[in-house]
Short mmCIF file of N, CA and C in Angstrom, two decimals:
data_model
loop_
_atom_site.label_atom_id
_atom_site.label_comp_id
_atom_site.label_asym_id
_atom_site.label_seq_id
_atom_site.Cartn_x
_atom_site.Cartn_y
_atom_site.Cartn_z
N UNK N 1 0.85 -1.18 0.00
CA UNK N 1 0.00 0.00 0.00
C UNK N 1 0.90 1.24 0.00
N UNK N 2 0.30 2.53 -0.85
CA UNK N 2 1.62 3.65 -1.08
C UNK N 2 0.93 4.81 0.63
N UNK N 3 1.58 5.34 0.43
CA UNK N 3 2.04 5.88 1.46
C UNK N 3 0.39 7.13 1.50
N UNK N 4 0.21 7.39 -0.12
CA UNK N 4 -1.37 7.94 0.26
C UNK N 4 -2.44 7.30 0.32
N UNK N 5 -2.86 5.72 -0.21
CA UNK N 5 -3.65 5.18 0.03
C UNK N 5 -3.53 4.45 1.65
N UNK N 6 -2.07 4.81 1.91
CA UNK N 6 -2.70 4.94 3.76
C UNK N 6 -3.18 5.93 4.14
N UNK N 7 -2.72 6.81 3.99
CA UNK N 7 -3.56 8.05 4.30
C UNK N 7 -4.48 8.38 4.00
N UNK N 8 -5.18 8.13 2.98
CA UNK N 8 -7.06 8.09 2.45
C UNK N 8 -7.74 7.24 3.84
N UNK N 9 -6.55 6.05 3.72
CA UNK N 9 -7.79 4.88 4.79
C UNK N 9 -7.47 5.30 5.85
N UNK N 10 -6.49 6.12 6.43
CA UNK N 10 -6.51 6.62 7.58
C UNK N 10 -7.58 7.73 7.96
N UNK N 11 -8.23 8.22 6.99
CA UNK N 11 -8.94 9.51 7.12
C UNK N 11 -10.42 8.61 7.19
N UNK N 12 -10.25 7.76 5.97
CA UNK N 12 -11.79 7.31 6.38
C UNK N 12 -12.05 6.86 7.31
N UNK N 13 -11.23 6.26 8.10
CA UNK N 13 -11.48 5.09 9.24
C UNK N 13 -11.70 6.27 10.12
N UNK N 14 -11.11 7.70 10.32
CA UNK N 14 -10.96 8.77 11.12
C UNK N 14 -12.64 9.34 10.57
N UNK N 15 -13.22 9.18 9.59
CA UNK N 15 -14.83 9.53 9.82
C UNK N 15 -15.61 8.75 10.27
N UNK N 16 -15.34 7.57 10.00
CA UNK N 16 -15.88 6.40 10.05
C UNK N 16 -16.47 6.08 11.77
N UNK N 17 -15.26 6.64 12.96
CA UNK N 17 -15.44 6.86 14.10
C UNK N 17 -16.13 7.89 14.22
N UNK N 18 -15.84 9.20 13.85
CA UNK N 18 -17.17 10.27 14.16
C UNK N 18 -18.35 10.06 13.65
N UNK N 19 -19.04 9.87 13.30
CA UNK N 19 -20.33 9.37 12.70
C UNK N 19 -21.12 8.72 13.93
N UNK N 20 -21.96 9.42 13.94
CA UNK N 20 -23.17 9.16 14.87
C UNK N 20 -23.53 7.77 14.79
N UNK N 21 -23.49 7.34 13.84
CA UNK N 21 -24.40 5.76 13.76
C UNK N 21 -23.29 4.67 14.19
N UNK N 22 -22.20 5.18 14.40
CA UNK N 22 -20.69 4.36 14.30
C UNK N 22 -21.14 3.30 15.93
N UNK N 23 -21.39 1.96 15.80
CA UNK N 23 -21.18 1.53 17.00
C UNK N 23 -19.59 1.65 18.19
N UNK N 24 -20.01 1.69 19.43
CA UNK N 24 -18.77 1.36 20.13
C UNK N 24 -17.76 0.06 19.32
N UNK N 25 -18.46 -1.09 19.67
CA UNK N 25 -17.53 -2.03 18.50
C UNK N 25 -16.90 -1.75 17.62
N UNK N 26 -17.56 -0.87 16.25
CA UNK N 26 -17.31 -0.48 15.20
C UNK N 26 -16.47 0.10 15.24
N UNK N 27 -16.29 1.19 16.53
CA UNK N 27 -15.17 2.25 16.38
C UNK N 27 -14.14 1.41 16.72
N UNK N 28 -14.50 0.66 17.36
CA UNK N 28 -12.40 -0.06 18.01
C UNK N 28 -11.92 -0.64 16.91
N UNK N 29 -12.73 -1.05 16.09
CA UNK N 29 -12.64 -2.20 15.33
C UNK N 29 -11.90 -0.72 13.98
N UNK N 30 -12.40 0.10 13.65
CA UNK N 30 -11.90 1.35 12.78
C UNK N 30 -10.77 1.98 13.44
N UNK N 31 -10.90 2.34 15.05
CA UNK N 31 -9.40 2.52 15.61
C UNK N 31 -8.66 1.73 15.17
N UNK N 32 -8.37 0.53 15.22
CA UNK N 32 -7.84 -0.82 15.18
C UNK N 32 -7.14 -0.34 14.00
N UNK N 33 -7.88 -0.42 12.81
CA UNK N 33 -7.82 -0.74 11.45
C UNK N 33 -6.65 0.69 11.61
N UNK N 34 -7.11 1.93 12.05
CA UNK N 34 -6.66 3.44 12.07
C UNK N 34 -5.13 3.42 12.58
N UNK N 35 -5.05 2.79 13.31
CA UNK N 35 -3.33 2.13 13.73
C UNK N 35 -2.35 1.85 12.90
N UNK N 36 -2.72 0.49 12.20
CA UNK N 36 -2.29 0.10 11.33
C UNK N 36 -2.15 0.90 10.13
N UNK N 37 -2.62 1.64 9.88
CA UNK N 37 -2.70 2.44 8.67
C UNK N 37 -1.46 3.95 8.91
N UNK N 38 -1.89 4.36 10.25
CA UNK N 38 -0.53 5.15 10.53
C UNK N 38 0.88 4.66 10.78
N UNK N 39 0.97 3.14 11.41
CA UNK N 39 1.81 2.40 11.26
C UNK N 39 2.47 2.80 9.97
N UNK N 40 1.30 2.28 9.70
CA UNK N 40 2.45 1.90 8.07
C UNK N 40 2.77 3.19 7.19
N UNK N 41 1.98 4.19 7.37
CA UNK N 41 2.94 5.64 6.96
C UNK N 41 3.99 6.40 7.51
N UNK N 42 3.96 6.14 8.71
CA UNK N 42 4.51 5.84 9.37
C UNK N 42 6.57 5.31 9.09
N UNK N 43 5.86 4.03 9.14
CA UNK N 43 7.03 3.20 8.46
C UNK N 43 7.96 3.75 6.99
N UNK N 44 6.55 4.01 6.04
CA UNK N 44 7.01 4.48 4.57
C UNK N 44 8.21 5.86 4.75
N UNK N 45 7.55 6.92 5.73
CA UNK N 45 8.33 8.06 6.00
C UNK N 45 9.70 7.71 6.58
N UNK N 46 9.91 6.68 7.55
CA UNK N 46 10.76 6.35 8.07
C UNK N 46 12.38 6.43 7.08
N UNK N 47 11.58 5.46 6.31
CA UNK N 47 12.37 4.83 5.48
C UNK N 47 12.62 5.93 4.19
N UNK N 48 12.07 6.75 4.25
CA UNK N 48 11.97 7.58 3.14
C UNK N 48 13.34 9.14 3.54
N UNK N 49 12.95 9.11 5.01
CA UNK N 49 14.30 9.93 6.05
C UNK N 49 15.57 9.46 5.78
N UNK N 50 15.11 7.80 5.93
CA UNK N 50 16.76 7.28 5.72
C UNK N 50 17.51 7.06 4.40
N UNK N 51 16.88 7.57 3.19
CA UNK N 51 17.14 7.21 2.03
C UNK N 51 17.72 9.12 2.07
N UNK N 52 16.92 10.02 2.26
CA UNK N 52 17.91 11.34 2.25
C UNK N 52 19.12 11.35 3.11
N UNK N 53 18.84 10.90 4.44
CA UNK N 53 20.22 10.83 4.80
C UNK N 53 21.40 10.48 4.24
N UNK N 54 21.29 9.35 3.54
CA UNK N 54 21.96 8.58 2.71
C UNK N 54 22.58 9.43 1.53
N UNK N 55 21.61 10.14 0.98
CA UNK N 55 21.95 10.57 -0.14
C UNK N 55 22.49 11.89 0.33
N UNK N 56 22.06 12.48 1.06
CA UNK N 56 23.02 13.64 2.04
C UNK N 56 24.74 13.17 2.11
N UNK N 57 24.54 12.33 3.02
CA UNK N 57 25.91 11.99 2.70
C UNK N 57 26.91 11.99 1.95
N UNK N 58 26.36 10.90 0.65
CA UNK N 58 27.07 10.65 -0.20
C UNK N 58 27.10 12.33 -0.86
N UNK N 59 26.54 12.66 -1.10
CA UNK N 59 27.10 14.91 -1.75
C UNK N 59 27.74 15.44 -1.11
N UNK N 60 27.77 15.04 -0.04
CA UNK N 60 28.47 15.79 0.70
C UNK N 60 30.15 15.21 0.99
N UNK N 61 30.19 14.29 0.26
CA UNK N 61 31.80 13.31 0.26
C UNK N 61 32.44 14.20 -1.14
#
């Protein structure tokens, strides 16, 4: 998954909890899902820091 289709499902799952009709269940169960989804952009950015560093470096040799 790219780094904005986590972030779409992070937003929906983030309406998905405000919504009046949203059961308690429903919401943990969309928190849940809402985790994972920042996780993993999370992760993408991570890795995306360590690839400039990298390349910082090496220009700067």
């Amino acid at each position: 998954m790219t780094f904005e289709e986590s972030m779409k499902k992070l937003e929906d799952m983030s309406q998905k909890i405000k919504n009046e009709d949203t059961t308690l269940e429903e919401a943990i169960k969309y928190y849940e899902e809402g985790i994972k989804c920042y996780e993993a952009c999370n992760k993408i950015l991570n890795e995306a820091q360590a690839k400039i560093q990298i390349y910082r470096q090496e220009t700067e040799e």
